[in-house]
Structure formats: C-alpha cells, structure tokens
Amino acid sequence: MRTASSESSSSQRPLGPAQLAASGAFARALAVAARLGLADLTATQARTSIELAAQTGTDPQTLALLLRTLAMAGVFDIDGEGRFGLSEAYQPLRGDHPQSQRHVCILVAETYDDAFAGLLETVRSGRSGFRPALGTSLYDYLAAHPDAEAIFDEAMAELARPVARAIAARPGFAGAAMAIDIGGGSGAFLRGLLDAHPHLRGICLDRPSVCARAAQRAGGDARLEFRAADVFSEIPAGGDLYLVKNVLYDWSFDSGLKLLAAARAAMAQTAAAEPGRAAPRLLVVEPLFERDSDAPRALFQKVICEDGTRGLDEAQLRRLIEAARLRVLGVERLETGHSVFECAP
Ligand SMILES: C[S@@+](CC[C@H](N)C(=O)[O-])C[C@H]1O[C@@H](n2cnc3c(N)ncnc32)[C@H](O)[C@@H]1O
C-alpha cells in the first residue's frame, strides 16, 4: 500500500480518497500485529490464522481478517494453503531483526496517531496538537502512561542503534574518557558507543521515570550510569564528549537554546576545572528538514512536539547552536539521514 508520505513522483497510482482515509485503520492493524508478535511467529514458517490465533490467544475469525487486511498492504504473503508468512519488506517488524522497527510501528500507530486527533487544531493555529488531543504535553503524557513510555523508549532505541554505529566509527573517541548523553533515553545510543570503545564511560541524562526503567534493565553496568536530570538546567560538568541526539527536533528555538546553553555552561565548567585537559566537544546529531519528502516528519514535529517546534534546515540549526555561543567546527552527513554538528564552546 502506498502511504501519504510516499514521493509524489512515484510511478504507483495514488491512493483514492476512501483508501487514504482508511490508512489509519491499516496503521492500527500493523500496531496490533506488532504487539501480538505476529511477525516473529511467521518470519521463518508460514502459519494458518487458526494456528496464530491459538498462539496469540486471539479470536480466530477476527485474527484472520486482520491478517488478510495486512496481506493487502504487503505485510504478509499468503500461500496456496491459506498460510500467512511475513513478507520480505516487513522483516523489520520482527522483534529480533537487527534493524527492528517493531516498537517504532507501535509508537507511531498508537500514541502519535492518538495525538493526530489534534491535527486540525495544529493546522488552524500552528500550535501543537498533542495537548488538545491528549490533555497534556508529550513527555508529561508518557510519564503518566508507563506502557506508552516503555514503547517510546524502545522505539527510540531501535532508531538510535544504527546511528550509534555510524557515530562510533568517526574519529575522536581515543582521547575521550567520559561521554554525557543529554536526553539519552534508555541509553541505546550511548551503549552503542561504549561497546565500540571499551575505554569509554558514559552518563545518560533523562527524565526520572526513563532513567529508573533503563537502569533496572541495564542491571548495574559499571560503565554506564543513568542520571535523572532536567536537561534544560542540570547538565553536569566532567564530560569529554557531550551528545545531543534527536532532542533539539522536539523543541522550539527558545527551549533548544536553553538546553544548548546548559550544555555550554557544563563544558566551560569542565574546561575551567582542569585547564590542561582537552576542551570538551559537543556532537549535535539531528535529522534536518531538507527536502519536500521531509514534510511528513516536520508535520509530525508540529503536531507531537512543543508549540513552536519546526523542522530545521542546516542553516537554522547552525543559527541555534551559535545563538548558544557554541562554535560549529564541522558538519557531516550520516547515511542514516542525520547531520552531525561538531561543536566547541
Ligand atoms: C526524542 S527522544 C530521543 C532519545 C535519544 N536521544 C535518542 O536519540 O534515542 C528525547 C528524549 O528527551 C528526554 N527528555 C525530554 N524532556 C526532558 C527533560 N526536561 N529532561 C531530561 N530529559 C528529557 C525524553 O525523555 C526522551 O528520552
């Protein structure tokens, strides 16, 4: 099925109005399949809907409809005996796939889709739709809904792992002993860097509920500390490498400035405390708004994130960084689509 985010230059025929209107139902069906683990159950062996219903404790008739609906979208192939097998294109729906997007699918099709009930409000006012739809801001909502928050954190981890591999391959780690990830979620990004550089230790700063869950899962890792902190005011000194990944794109210019100013203060304090030590660096790793095809992501940002958040291009992100009195030493594009701004105070 072609989605609303596909390129308009695609040779496929666009969806008709009623088909496009039904795409939310397909998204919800995908999230249910992800929650039930249907991708894992059908990845290596095609199964009947009866078998799958027994394995997932679901209603056989309804599950058959769900599977057929998703087969229409290309998620499952149906063989001559009516058995469902996960299609090649949807392998990342598996939980054990190296590029798994299982939790990303659940997050986007559930919490983000719930927030899109506020889209009309966003289009009318330009303000976030999250509060009109769900009564509060994204992170306060997640703090109050632990199941949604756990899905969010796992989704961020799925998205972060390939970026960690790309960042870990860059030079500049040999002289660094301590990396501090600002808004580092459940620590997957930092974990990737620590795995690649065994001399490195890390502190992952995030909200209290995120840190508590991540620390419990990590089970006492001497090299990776989870520290509850408000990243707008509580960034500690002592890092050789500060990291801000997929964080600024959540916030307005003013909030981003506040966060970067707190990072700069921590870096300046580090340098002042130990004059002989190499000056700390900050890596800002963010997706940019560069092409028309980035419009769906920028629309997501407007609906989901803080009022005033918008997709930034390279010049705009550079302006934000420089407004926080940080120098941009270089900008690099990663294969993941992120841009890396290497910065110093
Ligand atoms: C979009 S996620 C990105 C997570 C991680 N950097 C990554 O790329 O996977 C933004 C993170 O910022 C955290 N966050 C939001 N507000 C925060 C605050 N005031 N203090 C600390 N962390 C915050 C969220 O909990 C979330 O983990």
Coordinates of C-alpha atoms and ligand atoms in Angstrom, one line a residue:
M1 CA 0.0 0.0 0.0
R2 CA 1.3 3.4 -0.8
T3 CA 1.3 5.8 2.1
A4 CA 0.6 9.5 2.4
S5 CA 4.4 10.0 2.9
S6 CA 5.4 8.4 -0.4
E7 CA 7.1 10.6 -3.0
S8 CA 4.6 12.2 -5.4
S9 CA 6.9 11.4 -8.2
S10 CA 6.3 7.7 -7.6
S11 CA 5.1 5.7 -10.6
Q12 CA 2.5 4.0 -8.5
R13 CA -1.0 5.2 -8.7
P14 CA -2.0 7.4 -5.7
L15 CA -4.5 6.0 -3.3
G16 CA -8.1 7.0 -3.8
P17 CA -9.7 9.3 -1.2
A18 CA -11.5 6.5 0.6
Q19 CA -8.4 4.3 0.6
L20 CA -6.3 7.1 2.0
A21 CA -8.9 7.8 4.6
A22 CA -8.7 4.1 5.7
S23 CA -4.9 4.2 6.0
G24 CA -5.2 4.9 9.8
A25 CA -7.0 1.5 10.1
F26 CA -4.1 -0.2 8.4
A27 CA -1.7 1.5 10.7
R28 CA -3.6 0.4 13.8
A29 CA -3.7 -3.2 12.3
L30 CA 0.0 -3.1 11.9
A31 CA 0.5 -2.0 15.6
V32 CA -1.8 -4.8 16.8
A33 CA 0.3 -7.3 14.7
A34 CA 3.5 -5.8 16.3
R35 CA 2.0 -6.1 19.8
L36 CA 1.0 -9.7 19.2
G37 CA 4.4 -10.6 17.8
L38 CA 2.8 -11.9 14.5
A39 CA 5.9 -11.0 12.6
D40 CA 8.1 -13.2 14.8
L41 CA 5.7 -16.1 14.6
T42 CA 5.5 -16.0 10.8
A43 CA 9.1 -15.0 9.9
T44 CA 10.5 -18.4 9.2
Q45 CA 7.4 -20.5 8.9
A46 CA 4.1 -19.6 7.3
R47 CA 1.1 -20.4 9.6
T48 CA -2.7 -20.5 9.4
S49 CA -4.8 -18.0 11.1
I50 CA -6.1 -20.8 13.4
E51 CA -2.6 -21.6 14.5
L52 CA -1.7 -18.0 15.0
A53 CA -4.9 -17.3 17.0
A54 CA -4.0 -20.3 19.3
Q55 CA -0.5 -18.9 19.7
T56 CA -1.6 -15.4 20.5
G57 CA -4.8 -16.1 22.4
T58 CA -7.0 -14.2 20.0
D59 CA -10.3 -14.7 18.2
P60 CA -9.6 -16.8 15.1
Q61 CA -12.2 -15.2 12.9
T62 CA -11.1 -11.6 13.7
L63 CA -7.4 -12.5 13.5
A64 CA -8.0 -14.0 10.0
L65 CA -9.5 -10.6 9.0
L66 CA -6.5 -8.7 10.5
L67 CA -4.0 -10.9 8.7
R68 CA -5.9 -10.6 5.3
T69 CA -6.1 -6.8 5.8
L70 CA -2.3 -6.7 6.4
A71 CA -1.7 -9.0 3.5
M72 CA -3.4 -6.5 1.2
A73 CA -0.9 -3.9 2.5
G74 CA 2.0 -6.3 1.7
V75 CA 2.9 -7.2 5.3
F76 CA 2.1 -10.9 4.9
D77 CA 2.3 -13.3 1.9
I78 CA -0.5 -15.9 1.6
D79 CA 0.5 -19.3 0.3
G80 CA -1.7 -21.8 -1.6
E81 CA -2.9 -23.3 1.6
G82 CA -4.0 -20.0 3.2
R83 CA -1.0 -19.8 5.4
F84 CA 0.5 -16.4 6.3
G85 CA 4.2 -15.7 6.1
L86 CA 6.0 -12.4 6.8
S87 CA 6.9 -10.7 3.6
E88 CA 10.5 -9.7 2.8
A89 CA 9.7 -6.0 3.0
Y90 CA 8.3 -6.3 6.5
Q91 CA 11.1 -8.3 8.1
P92 CA 12.0 -5.3 10.4
L93 CA 8.6 -5.8 12.1
R94 CA 10.3 -8.7 13.9
G95 CA 11.5 -8.0 17.4
D96 CA 14.7 -9.9 16.7
H97 CA 15.6 -8.2 13.4
P98 CA 18.9 -6.2 13.5
Q99 CA 17.1 -3.2 12.2
S100 CA 13.9 -3.9 14.1
Q101 CA 11.2 -1.2 13.9
R102 CA 8.6 -3.1 15.9
H103 CA 8.3 -0.5 18.7
V104 CA 8.6 2.4 16.2
C105 CA 5.5 1.0 14.5
I106 CA 3.6 0.7 17.7
L107 CA 4.6 4.2 18.8
V108 CA 3.7 5.9 15.5
A109 CA 0.4 4.0 15.0
E110 CA -0.8 4.4 18.6
T111 CA 0.4 7.4 20.7
Y112 CA 1.4 9.6 17.7
D113 CA -1.8 8.6 15.9
D114 CA -3.8 9.5 19.1
A115 CA -2.1 12.9 19.1
F116 CA -3.0 13.4 15.4
A117 CA -6.6 13.8 16.6
G118 CA -5.3 17.3 17.3
L119 CA -4.1 17.9 13.7
L120 CA -7.0 20.2 12.7
E121 CA -6.1 22.4 15.7
T122 CA -2.5 22.4 14.6
V123 CA -3.3 23.3 11.1
R124 CA -5.6 26.1 12.3
S125 CA -3.4 27.6 14.9
G126 CA 0.1 26.3 14.1
R127 CA 0.3 25.1 17.7
S128 CA 1.0 21.6 18.9
G129 CA -2.0 19.2 18.6
F130 CA -0.8 16.9 21.4
R131 CA -2.3 18.9 24.3
P132 CA -5.7 19.4 22.6
A133 CA -5.8 15.7 21.8
L134 CA -4.4 14.1 24.9
G135 CA -4.7 16.9 27.5
T136 CA -1.0 17.4 28.2
S137 CA 2.4 17.6 26.6
L138 CA 4.2 14.5 25.1
Y139 CA 6.6 13.9 28.0
D140 CA 4.1 14.5 30.7
Y141 CA 1.7 12.1 28.9
L142 CA 4.5 9.5 28.7
A143 CA 5.3 9.9 32.4
A144 CA 1.7 9.2 33.3
H145 CA 1.4 6.2 30.9
P146 CA 4.2 3.8 31.6
D147 CA 3.2 1.3 28.9
A148 CA 3.3 4.1 26.2
E149 CA 6.6 5.4 27.7
A150 CA 8.2 2.0 27.6
I151 CA 7.2 1.7 23.9
F152 CA 8.5 5.2 23.2
D153 CA 11.9 4.4 24.8
E154 CA 12.2 1.1 23.0
A155 CA 11.3 2.9 19.7
M156 CA 13.9 5.5 20.3
A157 CA 16.4 2.7 21.0
E158 CA 15.6 1.0 17.7
L159 CA 16.1 4.2 15.8
A160 CA 19.3 5.0 17.8
R161 CA 21.3 1.8 17.2
P162 CA 22.3 2.4 13.6
V163 CA 23.2 6.0 14.3
A164 CA 25.4 4.8 17.2
R165 CA 27.2 2.5 14.8
A166 CA 27.8 5.4 12.4
I167 CA 28.9 7.8 15.1
A168 CA 31.2 5.2 16.8
A169 CA 33.1 4.8 13.5
R170 CA 34.0 8.5 13.5
P171 CA 37.4 9.6 14.8
G172 CA 37.7 11.5 18.1
F173 CA 37.0 8.8 20.7
A174 CA 40.6 7.9 21.6
G175 CA 41.1 10.9 23.8
A176 CA 37.7 10.9 25.4
A177 CA 37.1 9.1 28.7
M178 CA 33.5 10.3 29.6
A179 CA 30.6 10.8 27.3
I180 CA 27.4 12.5 28.5
D181 CA 24.3 11.9 26.5
I182 CA 21.8 14.7 27.1
G183 CA 18.2 13.3 26.8
G184 CA 19.7 9.9 26.0
G185 CA 16.5 7.9 26.6
S186 CA 17.1 4.3 27.6
G187 CA 20.8 4.6 26.7
A188 CA 20.9 2.6 23.4
F189 CA 22.9 5.3 21.7
L190 CA 25.5 5.6 24.5
R191 CA 25.6 1.8 24.8
G192 CA 26.5 1.5 21.1
L193 CA 29.4 4.0 21.6
L194 CA 30.6 2.2 24.7
D195 CA 30.5 -1.2 23.0
A196 CA 32.7 0.2 20.2
H197 CA 35.1 2.0 22.6
P198 CA 35.8 -0.1 25.6
H199 CA 37.8 2.6 27.4
L200 CA 34.8 5.0 27.3
R201 CA 32.4 5.5 30.2
G202 CA 29.0 7.3 29.9
I203 CA 26.3 9.1 31.8
C204 CA 22.8 9.1 30.3
L205 CA 20.7 12.1 31.4
D206 CA 17.0 11.8 31.1
R207 CA 13.7 12.1 33.0
P208 CA 13.4 10.2 36.2
S209 CA 10.9 7.5 35.0
V210 CA 13.1 6.8 31.9
C211 CA 16.3 6.5 33.9
A212 CA 14.7 4.3 36.5
R213 CA 13.4 1.8 33.9
A214 CA 16.7 1.9 31.9
A215 CA 18.9 1.4 35.0
Q216 CA 16.8 -1.6 36.0
R217 CA 17.1 -3.1 32.6
A218 CA 20.9 -2.4 32.4
G219 CA 21.2 -4.2 35.8
G220 CA 24.3 -2.4 37.2
D221 CA 26.6 -1.6 34.3
A222 CA 29.7 0.0 35.8
R223 CA 30.5 1.9 32.6
L224 CA 27.0 3.4 32.0
E225 CA 25.2 5.5 34.6
F226 CA 21.6 6.7 34.3
R227 CA 21.1 10.0 36.0
A228 CA 17.8 11.7 36.3
A229 CA 18.2 15.3 35.3
D230 CA 16.3 18.2 33.7
V231 CA 18.3 18.7 30.6
F232 CA 17.3 22.4 30.5
S233 CA 19.2 23.2 33.7
E234 CA 21.0 20.2 35.1
I235 CA 23.8 19.1 32.8
P236 CA 26.9 18.1 34.8
A237 CA 30.5 19.1 34.1
G238 CA 33.1 16.4 33.6
G239 CA 32.4 15.1 30.1
D240 CA 34.9 14.9 27.3
L241 CA 32.2 14.4 24.9
Y242 CA 28.6 15.7 25.2
L243 CA 25.9 14.3 22.9
V244 CA 22.6 15.7 21.9
K245 CA 20.8 13.3 19.5
N246 CA 17.3 13.6 18.3
V247 CA 16.5 16.0 21.0
L248 CA 16.5 19.5 19.6
Y249 CA 14.0 18.5 17.0
D250 CA 11.5 18.1 19.8
W251 CA 11.6 21.7 20.9
S252 CA 11.1 25.3 20.0
F253 CA 14.0 27.6 19.2
D254 CA 13.9 29.1 22.8
S255 CA 13.9 25.7 24.5
G256 CA 16.6 24.4 22.3
L257 CA 18.7 27.5 23.1
K258 CA 18.1 26.8 26.8
L259 CA 19.3 23.2 26.5
L260 CA 22.4 24.2 24.5
A261 CA 23.3 27.0 26.9
A262 CA 23.2 24.5 29.8
A263 CA 25.4 22.2 27.8
R264 CA 27.8 25.0 27.0
A265 CA 28.0 26.0 30.7
A266 CA 28.8 22.4 31.7
M267 CA 31.5 22.3 29.0
A268 CA 33.0 25.6 30.1
Q269 CA 33.0 24.5 33.7
T270 CA 34.8 21.2 32.7
A271 CA 37.5 23.2 30.9
A272 CA 37.9 25.7 33.7
A273 CA 38.2 23.0 36.4
E274 CA 41.1 21.2 34.5
P275 CA 43.0 23.7 32.3
G276 CA 45.4 21.0 31.0
R277 CA 42.6 18.8 29.8
A278 CA 41.5 18.7 26.1
A279 CA 38.5 21.0 25.7
P280 CA 35.2 19.1 25.7
R281 CA 33.3 18.7 22.4
L282 CA 29.6 18.5 21.8
L283 CA 28.1 16.4 19.0
V284 CA 24.6 17.5 17.9
V285 CA 23.1 14.7 15.9
E286 CA 19.8 15.6 14.4
P287 CA 17.6 14.9 11.3
L288 CA 17.2 18.1 9.2
F289 CA 14.3 19.4 7.1
E290 CA 16.0 19.5 3.7
R291 CA 13.6 18.1 1.1
D292 CA 9.9 18.1 0.3
S293 CA 9.9 14.5 1.3
D294 CA 10.8 15.6 4.9
A295 CA 7.4 17.3 5.1
P296 CA 5.6 14.4 6.9
R297 CA 8.3 14.3 9.6
A298 CA 8.1 18.1 10.0
L299 CA 4.3 17.8 10.3
F300 CA 4.7 15.1 13.0
Q301 CA 7.0 17.5 14.8
K302 CA 4.4 20.3 14.7
V303 CA 1.6 18.0 16.0
I304 CA 3.5 16.0 18.6
C305 CA 6.1 18.4 20.0
E306 CA 6.2 21.6 21.9
D307 CA 4.4 24.7 20.5
G308 CA 6.8 26.4 18.1
T309 CA 8.8 23.3 17.1
R310 CA 9.5 23.1 13.4
G311 CA 11.8 21.1 11.1
L312 CA 15.1 23.0 10.9
D313 CA 17.5 23.1 7.9
E314 CA 21.2 23.2 8.3
A315 CA 21.5 27.0 8.4
Q316 CA 18.7 27.2 11.0
L317 CA 20.2 24.6 13.3
R318 CA 23.6 26.3 12.9
R319 CA 22.0 29.6 14.0
L320 CA 20.5 27.9 17.0
I321 CA 23.9 26.4 18.0
E322 CA 25.7 29.7 17.5
A323 CA 23.0 31.6 19.5
A324 CA 24.1 29.4 22.4
R325 CA 27.6 30.7 21.9
L326 CA 28.9 27.4 20.7
R327 CA 31.2 27.2 17.7
V328 CA 30.4 24.8 14.9
L329 CA 33.7 23.1 13.9
G330 CA 32.2 20.9 11.2
V331 CA 29.0 19.4 9.8
E332 CA 28.9 15.9 8.5
R333 CA 26.0 13.9 6.9
L334 CA 25.5 10.3 8.1
E335 CA 24.0 7.5 6.0
T336 CA 21.1 7.4 8.5
G337 CA 20.0 10.8 7.3
H338 CA 21.2 12.6 10.4
S339 CA 23.6 15.5 10.3
V340 CA 26.4 15.8 12.9
F341 CA 27.4 19.2 14.1
E342 CA 30.7 19.0 16.0
C343 CA 30.8 22.0 18.4
A344 CA 33.0 23.6 21.0
P345 CA 32.4 26.4 23.5
Ligands
LIG1 C1 13.2 12.0 21.0 S1 13.8 11.3 22.5 C2 15.5 11.0 22.0 C3 16.2 10.0 22.9 C4 17.6 9.7 22.5 N1 18.5 10.9 22.5 C5 17.7 9.0 21.1 O1 18.1 9.7 20.2 O2 17.3 7.8 21.1 C6 14.0 12.7 23.5 C7 14.4 12.4 25.0 O3 14.5 13.5 25.7 C8 14.0 13.2 27.0 N2 13.6 14.5 27.7 C9 12.5 15.2 27.4 N3 12.4 16.3 28.3 C10 13.4 16.1 29.1 C11 13.9 16.9 30.3 N4 13.3 18.0 30.6 N5 15.0 16.4 31.0 C12 15.6 15.3 30.6 N6 15.2 14.5 29.5 C13 14.2 15.0 28.8 C14 12.9 12.3 26.8 O4 12.5 11.5 27.9 C15 13.5 11.4 25.6 O5 14.1 10.3 26.1

